[in-house]
Amino acid sequence: MEEDEFFGEKTFQHCCAEFIRHSQQIGDGWEWRTLKDSSEGYMCKTHFQIKPETLMSHSGASACVQTCLPIEEALELPLDDSEVTETTTGSQVIKYEYHVLYSCSYQVPVLYFRASFLDGRPLALKDIWERIHECYKTRLLQEPWDTITQQEHPILGQPFFVLHPCKTDEFMTPVLKNSQKINRSVNYITSWLSVVGPVVGLNLPLSYARAASEDE
Amino acid sequence: MAEEPESALQLPPSSTTDGEGPTEVSPETATPEPPSSAAVSPGTEEPAGDTKKKIDVLLKAVGDTPIMKTKKWAVERTRTIQGLIDFIKKFLKLVASEQLFIYVNQSFAPSPDQEVGTLYECFGSDGKLVLHYCKSQAWG
């Protein structure tokens, strides 16, 4: 890591590159997108989820020991839109997009996301709320406007939901300090995303944990 | 500070009692862990197969998080991370606004539905699973 004291954009891009490298190894679908004629970029992933949610929520129950993939990977639909059909009788497919951008003002990564039905209808904030993991709901209901807001995507200019970055530093600092103490490097993006992702339905396969500690 | 005796305590079922006495609130000191033989919980039924066998979990605090007086716990394979978080929060008497995170490899937070048995298969060594826990005001 080039900067020890803070998480700069170069470090952000480096961590994303390492993260994506592992994603490619396990077929997890993350990609890097750059803005034309710019060094700015972001990481993104599209993920389809079948409703009702109970089908997808039991990760790890019979995970493959070698690769540690949660069971929901096996149920994930292919990314090609034409192969995804909405089944009859009330079950629905929801398309989630997750974007990881760098915030210059907070100097941390930020998670942008949006969700839509296959016919293109976007999910409203209240629909998003319903799909948030039970264990986070109490906390979020206490102060929803503090943590998930709707904002314009800084690069695409479209409305996305955002997990507010103001508290990121607070929970990341002990992890980073600890890693310095034990002299082991940590991929900031992997650690950060493992914490914030599950709040909005994004669960990282366990193999990312091993990849991060094998780097460098 | 006196170390806990070798035997791992049973992780109580969800309706936990808080009869553990005052929590140690001290900055974490780098005390070396004593060598541990496989800790066996008293009163455990011998399992018919692996699926019933409990996992020995060692809980370690990160940063300014209070250290648990009892660090070694025997946990059912199917206990989820979220279940463990709820237990530690009650044990440490955290208030509702405080969040608790659990990490494997001191850096990666498994999803709340992840089971201890799976984590042990992936990250366990020397017959136990080491998990680090850290509290924070918020996660966002």
Tab-separated table of C-alpha atoms in Angstrom:
chain	number	residue	atom	x	y	z
A	1	MET	CA	0.000	0.000	0.000
A	2	GLU	CA	1.464	3.324	-0.990
A	3	GLU	CA	-0.256	5.537	1.544
A	4	ASP	CA	-0.171	4.475	5.135
A	5	GLU	CA	-2.036	7.323	6.692
A	6	PHE	CA	-5.062	7.498	4.455
A	7	PHE	CA	-6.790	5.628	1.691
A	8	GLY	CA	-6.001	7.528	-1.512
A	9	GLU	CA	-7.377	6.960	-4.981
A	10	LYS	CA	-4.279	5.074	-6.122
A	11	THR	CA	-4.631	2.664	-3.234
A	12	PHE	CA	-8.327	2.365	-4.016
A	13	GLN	CA	-7.571	1.362	-7.590
A	14	HIS	CA	-4.850	-1.025	-6.527
A	15	CYS	CA	-7.115	-2.782	-4.024
A	16	CYS	CA	-9.912	-3.004	-6.575
A	17	ALA	CA	-7.530	-4.555	-9.079
A	18	GLU	CA	-6.500	-7.215	-6.568
A	19	PHE	CA	-10.120	-7.784	-5.652
A	20	ILE	CA	-11.148	-8.179	-9.288
A	21	ARG	CA	-8.283	-10.556	-9.915
A	22	HIS	CA	-9.722	-12.913	-7.358
A	23	SER	CA	-13.238	-12.314	-8.631
A	24	GLN	CA	-12.117	-13.479	-12.051
A	25	GLN	CA	-10.582	-16.603	-10.560
A	26	ILE	CA	-13.848	-17.639	-8.971
A	27	GLY	CA	-16.222	-16.187	-11.564
A	28	ASP	CA	-17.777	-13.725	-9.161
A	29	GLY	CA	-18.550	-11.191	-11.896
A	30	TRP	CA	-16.866	-7.975	-10.749
A	31	GLU	CA	-15.538	-5.653	-13.449
A	32	TRP	CA	-13.611	-2.435	-13.627
A	33	ARG	CA	-15.042	0.420	-15.672
A	34	THR	CA	-13.145	3.558	-16.569
A	35	LEU	CA	-14.364	6.909	-17.588
A	36	LYS	CA	-13.164	7.740	-21.092
A	37	ASP	CA	-10.050	9.951	-21.175
A	38	SER	CA	-9.722	9.756	-17.430
A	39	SER	CA	-7.895	7.750	-14.845
A	40	GLU	CA	-11.075	7.636	-12.788
A	41	GLY	CA	-12.891	4.374	-12.575
A	42	TYR	CA	-15.104	2.163	-10.502
A	43	MET	CA	-15.824	-1.466	-9.810
A	44	CYS	CA	-19.199	-2.995	-10.572
A	45	LYS	CA	-21.185	-6.174	-10.517
A	46	THR	CA	-24.633	-7.208	-11.671
A	47	HIS	CA	-26.430	-9.893	-9.750
A	48	PHE	CA	-29.826	-11.514	-10.252
A	49	GLN	CA	-31.823	-12.664	-7.312
A	50	ILE	CA	-34.992	-14.720	-7.255
A	51	LYS	CA	-37.743	-13.727	-4.920
A	52	PRO	CA	-38.795	-15.026	-2.373
A	53	GLU	CA	-35.574	-14.198	-0.629
A	54	THR	CA	-35.476	-17.351	1.458
A	55	LEU	CA	-34.168	-19.202	-1.570
A	56	MET	CA	-31.009	-17.150	-1.607
A	57	SER	CA	-30.273	-16.436	1.990
A	58	HIS	CA	-28.732	-19.652	3.223
A	59	SER	CA	-25.150	-19.227	2.256
A	60	GLY	CA	-22.592	-21.682	3.446
A	61	ALA	CA	-24.921	-24.490	4.427
A	62	SER	CA	-23.229	-27.039	2.224
A	63	ALA	CA	-20.325	-25.040	0.926
A	64	CYS	CA	-17.673	-26.656	-1.163
A	65	VAL	CA	-14.750	-26.973	1.199
A	66	GLN	CA	-12.085	-26.295	-1.394
A	67	THR	CA	-13.372	-23.042	-2.749
A	68	CYS	CA	-15.625	-21.993	0.124
A	69	LEU	CA	-18.345	-20.726	-2.175
A	70	PRO	CA	-21.638	-20.089	-0.461
A	71	ILE	CA	-24.548	-22.088	-1.787
A	72	GLU	CA	-26.191	-19.048	-3.296
A	73	GLU	CA	-23.568	-19.008	-6.032
A	74	ALA	CA	-25.103	-22.151	-7.448
A	75	LEU	CA	-28.477	-20.487	-7.722
A	76	GLU	CA	-27.228	-17.322	-9.353
A	77	LEU	CA	-28.687	-16.799	-12.803
A	78	PRO	CA	-26.427	-16.071	-15.780
A	79	LEU	CA	-25.755	-12.441	-16.496
A	80	ASP	CA	-27.054	-12.562	-20.065
A	81	ASP	CA	-30.461	-10.898	-19.959
A	82	SER	CA	-31.907	-12.990	-22.751
A	83	GLU	CA	-31.494	-16.166	-20.757
A	84	VAL	CA	-33.298	-14.874	-17.721
A	85	THR	CA	-37.043	-15.300	-17.729
A	86	GLU	CA	-39.522	-14.318	-15.152
A	87	THR	CA	-41.235	-17.408	-13.866
A	88	THR	CA	-44.991	-17.490	-13.486
A	89	THR	CA	-47.067	-17.568	-10.333
A	90	GLY	CA	-45.645	-14.631	-8.464
A	91	SER	CA	-41.960	-15.376	-8.106
A	92	GLN	CA	-39.875	-12.524	-9.375
A	93	VAL	CA	-36.365	-11.895	-10.501
A	94	ILE	CA	-34.650	-8.769	-9.331
A	95	LYS	CA	-31.565	-7.351	-10.936
A	96	TYR	CA	-29.126	-5.737	-8.526
A	97	GLU	CA	-26.258	-3.577	-9.594
A	98	TYR	CA	-23.477	-2.768	-7.175
A	99	HIS	CA	-20.917	-0.078	-7.888
A	100	VAL	CA	-17.876	0.697	-5.793
A	101	LEU	CA	-16.585	4.226	-6.218
A	102	TYR	CA	-13.968	6.311	-4.504
A	103	SER	CA	-15.082	9.322	-2.511
A	104	CYS	CA	-12.517	12.110	-2.596
A	105	SER	CA	-14.231	14.042	0.132
A	106	TYR	CA	-14.354	11.154	2.616
A	107	GLN	CA	-11.298	9.358	1.204
A	108	VAL	CA	-13.012	6.019	1.449
A	109	PRO	CA	-14.790	3.701	-0.968
A	110	VAL	CA	-18.539	4.112	-1.314
A	111	LEU	CA	-21.133	1.507	-2.254
A	112	TYR	CA	-23.730	2.597	-4.777
A	113	PHE	CA	-26.483	0.185	-5.750
A	114	ARG	CA	-29.764	-0.027	-7.545
A	115	ALA	CA	-32.289	-2.718	-8.189
A	116	SER	CA	-34.944	-3.271	-10.816
A	117	PHE	CA	-37.408	-5.873	-11.979
A	118	LEU	CA	-36.704	-7.525	-15.295
A	119	ASP	CA	-39.151	-5.266	-17.078
A	120	GLY	CA	-36.973	-2.339	-16.068
A	121	ARG	CA	-39.129	-0.969	-13.261
A	122	PRO	CA	-36.778	0.280	-10.580
A	123	LEU	CA	-37.235	-0.730	-6.961
A	124	ALA	CA	-38.148	2.117	-4.686
A	125	LEU	CA	-36.417	2.777	-1.412
A	126	LYS	CA	-39.196	1.041	0.462
A	127	ASP	CA	-38.778	-2.098	-1.684
A	128	ILE	CA	-35.077	-2.035	-0.894
A	129	TRP	CA	-35.844	-1.796	2.809
A	130	GLU	CA	-37.963	-4.910	2.685
A	131	ARG	CA	-35.108	-6.902	1.258
A	132	ILE	CA	-32.509	-5.861	3.756
A	133	HIS	CA	-31.241	-8.588	6.047
A	134	GLU	CA	-33.263	-8.911	9.242
A	135	CYS	CA	-30.347	-8.259	11.525
A	136	TYR	CA	-29.778	-4.788	10.061
A	137	LYS	CA	-33.375	-3.722	9.920
A	138	THR	CA	-33.707	-2.486	13.506
A	139	ARG	CA	-30.678	-0.313	13.177
A	140	LEU	CA	-31.684	1.040	9.805
A	141	LEU	CA	-35.261	1.746	10.810
A	142	GLN	CA	-33.961	3.888	13.612
A	143	GLU	CA	-32.101	6.174	11.287
A	144	PRO	CA	-32.725	5.283	7.658
A	145	TRP	CA	-31.909	8.641	6.181
A	146	ASP	CA	-28.554	8.595	7.814
A	147	THR	CA	-27.354	5.468	6.157
A	148	ILE	CA	-29.102	4.768	2.844
A	149	THR	CA	-29.935	7.685	0.617
A	150	GLN	CA	-30.670	8.150	-3.041
A	151	GLN	CA	-28.082	10.115	-4.955
A	152	GLU	CA	-26.841	10.726	-8.420
A	153	HIS	CA	-24.086	8.358	-9.448
A	154	PRO	CA	-21.022	10.619	-9.804
A	155	ILE	CA	-19.960	9.066	-13.097
A	156	LEU	CA	-23.141	7.775	-14.707
A	157	GLY	CA	-25.380	10.592	-13.516
A	158	GLN	CA	-28.263	8.215	-12.788
A	159	PRO	CA	-30.082	7.776	-9.488
A	160	PHE	CA	-28.594	5.131	-7.236
A	161	PHE	CA	-28.957	4.237	-3.601
A	162	VAL	CA	-25.887	4.885	-1.523
A	163	LEU	CA	-24.611	3.560	1.761
A	164	HIS	CA	-23.366	6.716	3.445
A	165	PRO	CA	-19.595	6.703	3.866
A	166	CYS	CA	-19.261	8.927	6.897
A	167	LYS	CA	-18.831	6.054	9.362
A	168	THR	CA	-16.599	3.890	7.177
A	169	ASP	CA	-13.406	5.208	8.666
A	170	GLU	CA	-14.679	4.386	12.129
A	171	PHE	CA	-15.121	0.691	11.591
A	172	MET	CA	-12.182	0.247	9.223
A	173	THR	CA	-9.573	1.888	11.466
A	174	PRO	CA	-9.380	-0.871	14.116
A	175	VAL	CA	-9.012	-3.507	11.411
A	176	LEU	CA	-6.234	-1.581	9.664
A	177	LYS	CA	-4.430	-0.763	12.899
A	178	ASN	CA	-4.596	-4.394	13.904
A	179	SER	CA	-3.180	-5.515	10.596
A	180	GLN	CA	-0.261	-3.133	10.978
A	181	LYS	CA	0.339	-4.476	14.467
A	182	ILE	CA	0.561	-8.063	13.230
A	183	ASN	CA	2.467	-6.991	10.140
A	184	ARG	CA	0.001	-8.409	7.668
A	185	SER	CA	-1.410	-6.454	4.772
A	186	VAL	CA	-5.124	-6.147	4.299
A	187	ASN	CA	-7.065	-5.444	1.139
A	188	TYR	CA	-9.126	-2.445	2.192
A	189	ILE	CA	-11.787	-3.094	-0.430
A	190	THR	CA	-12.202	-6.748	0.549
A	191	SER	CA	-12.524	-5.956	4.250
A	192	TRP	CA	-14.804	-2.996	3.713
A	193	LEU	CA	-17.087	-4.745	1.256
A	194	SER	CA	-17.337	-7.824	3.465
A	195	VAL	CA	-18.769	-5.563	6.183
A	196	VAL	CA	-21.103	-3.306	4.198
A	197	GLY	CA	-22.137	-5.640	1.393
A	198	PRO	CA	-24.423	-7.971	3.380
A	199	VAL	CA	-26.504	-5.008	4.500
A	200	VAL	CA	-27.760	-4.635	0.934
A	201	GLY	CA	-27.769	-8.225	-0.146
A	202	LEU	CA	-24.215	-8.490	-1.370
A	203	ASN	CA	-22.423	-11.425	0.245
A	204	LEU	CA	-18.804	-12.081	-0.612
A	205	PRO	CA	-17.706	-15.698	-1.002
A	206	LEU	CA	-15.327	-16.762	1.747
A	207	SER	CA	-12.458	-17.351	-0.659
A	208	TYR	CA	-11.901	-13.597	-0.792
A	209	ALA	CA	-10.725	-13.803	2.800
A	210	ARG	CA	-7.944	-16.183	1.888
A	211	ALA	CA	-6.982	-14.315	-1.275
A	212	ALA	CA	-6.560	-11.079	0.673
A	213	SER	CA	-4.146	-12.601	3.137
A	214	GLU	CA	-2.140	-14.350	0.453
A	215	ASP	CA	-1.387	-11.124	-1.421
A	216	GLU	CA	2.090	-9.664	-1.147
B	1	MET	CA	-4.347	-11.135	34.209
B	2	ALA	CA	-5.346	-14.678	34.988
B	3	GLU	CA	-6.118	-16.790	31.957
B	4	GLU	CA	-9.260	-18.847	31.800
B	5	PRO	CA	-8.998	-22.577	32.515
B	6	GLU	CA	-8.399	-24.767	29.486
B	7	SER	CA	-11.854	-26.260	29.051
B	8	ALA	CA	-14.047	-24.465	26.554
B	9	LEU	CA	-17.416	-23.343	27.793
B	10	GLN	CA	-20.639	-24.210	26.055
B	11	LEU	CA	-22.158	-21.411	24.070
B	12	PRO	CA	-25.618	-21.137	25.563
B	13	PRO	CA	-28.695	-21.293	23.336
B	14	SER	CA	-30.229	-18.045	22.074
B	15	SER	CA	-31.924	-17.089	25.314
B	16	THR	CA	-28.718	-16.268	27.039
B	17	THR	CA	-28.286	-15.308	30.684
B	18	ASP	CA	-25.815	-12.611	31.576
B	19	GLY	CA	-24.507	-14.139	34.754
B	20	GLU	CA	-20.866	-13.686	33.851
B	21	GLY	CA	-19.991	-10.882	36.226
B	22	PRO	CA	-18.367	-7.569	35.354
B	23	THR	CA	-16.777	-7.326	31.972
B	24	GLU	CA	-13.081	-6.676	31.727
B	25	VAL	CA	-12.644	-3.313	30.128
B	26	SER	CA	-8.973	-2.989	29.461
B	27	PRO	CA	-6.944	-2.246	26.396
B	28	GLU	CA	-5.907	-5.454	24.752
B	29	THR	CA	-2.461	-6.530	25.810
B	30	ALA	CA	-0.447	-8.885	23.705
B	31	THR	CA	-0.541	-11.864	26.026
B	32	PRO	CA	0.666	-15.024	24.348
B	33	GLU	CA	-1.977	-17.734	24.174
B	34	PRO	CA	-1.160	-20.762	26.329
B	35	PRO	CA	-0.775	-23.983	24.364
B	36	SER	CA	-4.137	-25.662	24.227
B	37	SER	CA	-4.997	-29.258	23.781
B	38	ALA	CA	-8.337	-29.844	22.165
B	39	ALA	CA	-10.750	-28.448	24.704
B	40	VAL	CA	-13.706	-30.640	25.480
B	41	SER	CA	-16.821	-29.157	26.982
B	42	PRO	CA	-17.984	-30.930	30.093
B	43	GLY	CA	-21.214	-32.755	29.659
B	44	THR	CA	-21.171	-32.934	25.891
B	45	GLU	CA	-22.828	-35.975	24.404
B	46	GLU	CA	-20.473	-37.825	22.137
B	47	PRO	CA	-21.741	-37.197	18.621
B	48	ALA	CA	-22.759	-39.987	16.298
B	49	GLY	CA	-21.207	-38.230	13.343
B	50	ASP	CA	-19.287	-35.070	12.584
B	51	THR	CA	-22.398	-33.022	12.050
B	52	LYS	CA	-23.188	-32.976	15.751
B	53	LYS	CA	-19.689	-32.194	16.907
B	54	LYS	CA	-19.203	-28.698	18.204
B	55	ILE	CA	-16.550	-26.318	17.033
B	56	ASP	CA	-14.036	-24.807	19.416
B	57	VAL	CA	-14.078	-21.096	18.824
B	58	LEU	CA	-11.520	-18.683	20.232
B	59	LEU	CA	-12.757	-15.116	20.425
B	60	LYS	CA	-10.228	-12.308	20.334
B	61	ALA	CA	-10.914	-8.595	20.738
B	62	VAL	CA	-9.648	-5.999	18.281
B	63	GLY	CA	-8.840	-2.401	19.146
B	64	ASP	CA	-10.582	-0.913	22.144
B	65	THR	CA	-13.265	-3.564	22.253
B	66	PRO	CA	-13.731	-5.060	25.717
B	67	ILE	CA	-12.086	-8.409	26.202
B	68	MET	CA	-14.346	-11.291	27.124
B	69	LYS	CA	-13.452	-13.044	30.354
B	70	THR	CA	-14.195	-16.335	28.673
B	71	LYS	CA	-12.586	-16.590	25.278
B	72	LYS	CA	-13.029	-20.234	24.399
B	73	TRP	CA	-16.439	-21.480	23.471
B	74	ALA	CA	-17.854	-24.731	22.096
B	75	VAL	CA	-20.251	-23.733	19.352
B	76	GLU	CA	-22.660	-25.837	17.265
B	77	ARG	CA	-21.721	-26.088	13.615
B	78	THR	CA	-24.965	-24.539	12.514
B	79	ARG	CA	-24.691	-21.447	14.675
B	80	THR	CA	-24.570	-18.446	12.364
B	81	ILE	CA	-22.283	-15.455	12.555
B	82	GLN	CA	-25.305	-13.340	13.386
B	83	GLY	CA	-26.127	-15.653	16.274
B	84	LEU	CA	-22.579	-15.306	17.543
B	85	ILE	CA	-22.712	-11.525	17.202
B	86	ASP	CA	-25.933	-11.386	19.217
B	87	PHE	CA	-24.363	-13.556	21.883
B	88	ILE	CA	-21.191	-11.475	22.206
B	89	LYS	CA	-23.186	-8.237	22.277
B	90	LYS	CA	-25.250	-9.564	25.189
B	91	PHE	CA	-22.169	-10.927	26.916
B	92	LEU	CA	-20.378	-7.597	26.654
B	93	LYS	CA	-23.574	-5.697	27.469
B	94	LEU	CA	-23.334	-3.492	24.424
B	95	VAL	CA	-26.087	-0.957	23.863
B	96	ALA	CA	-28.376	-1.179	20.850
B	97	SER	CA	-26.608	1.555	18.926
B	98	GLU	CA	-23.291	-0.245	19.078
B	99	GLN	CA	-22.435	-2.602	16.271
B	100	LEU	CA	-20.276	-5.662	16.614
B	101	PHE	CA	-18.315	-7.167	13.766
B	102	ILE	CA	-16.718	-10.573	13.565
B	103	TYR	CA	-13.722	-11.245	11.322
B	104	VAL	CA	-11.885	-14.286	10.051
B	105	ASN	CA	-8.206	-13.841	9.229
B	106	GLN	CA	-8.490	-10.607	11.243
B	107	SER	CA	-9.749	-8.798	8.166
B	108	PHE	CA	-12.759	-10.396	6.516
B	109	ALA	CA	-16.316	-10.224	7.851
B	110	PRO	CA	-18.318	-13.336	6.915
B	111	SER	CA	-21.979	-12.786	5.982
B	112	PRO	CA	-24.424	-12.963	8.883
B	113	ASP	CA	-25.899	-16.248	7.651
B	114	GLN	CA	-22.546	-17.956	7.392
B	115	GLU	CA	-22.302	-20.977	9.672
B	116	VAL	CA	-19.520	-21.598	12.163
B	117	GLY	CA	-19.031	-25.124	10.810
B	118	THR	CA	-18.297	-23.826	7.328
B	119	LEU	CA	-15.922	-21.202	8.670
B	120	TYR	CA	-14.094	-23.852	10.632
B	121	GLU	CA	-13.669	-25.966	7.500
B	122	CYS	CA	-12.194	-23.008	5.634
B	123	PHE	CA	-10.235	-21.200	8.326
B	124	GLY	CA	-9.870	-23.535	11.262
B	125	SER	CA	-6.509	-24.850	12.438
B	126	ASP	CA	-5.182	-26.747	15.444
B	127	GLY	CA	-8.691	-27.939	16.137
B	128	LYS	CA	-10.170	-24.483	16.583
B	129	LEU	CA	-11.517	-21.454	14.792
B	130	VAL	CA	-10.109	-18.083	15.764
B	131	LEU	CA	-12.497	-15.189	15.318
B	132	HIS	CA	-11.733	-11.563	15.998
B	133	TYR	CA	-14.501	-9.258	17.120
B	134	CYS	CA	-14.638	-5.489	17.084
B	135	LYS	CA	-17.246	-3.001	18.177
B	136	SER	CA	-18.156	0.209	16.460
B	137	GLN	CA	-20.780	2.900	16.691
B	138	ALA	CA	-22.051	2.273	13.189
B	139	TRP	CA	-21.288	0.244	10.128
B	140	GLY	CA	-22.304	2.581	7.265
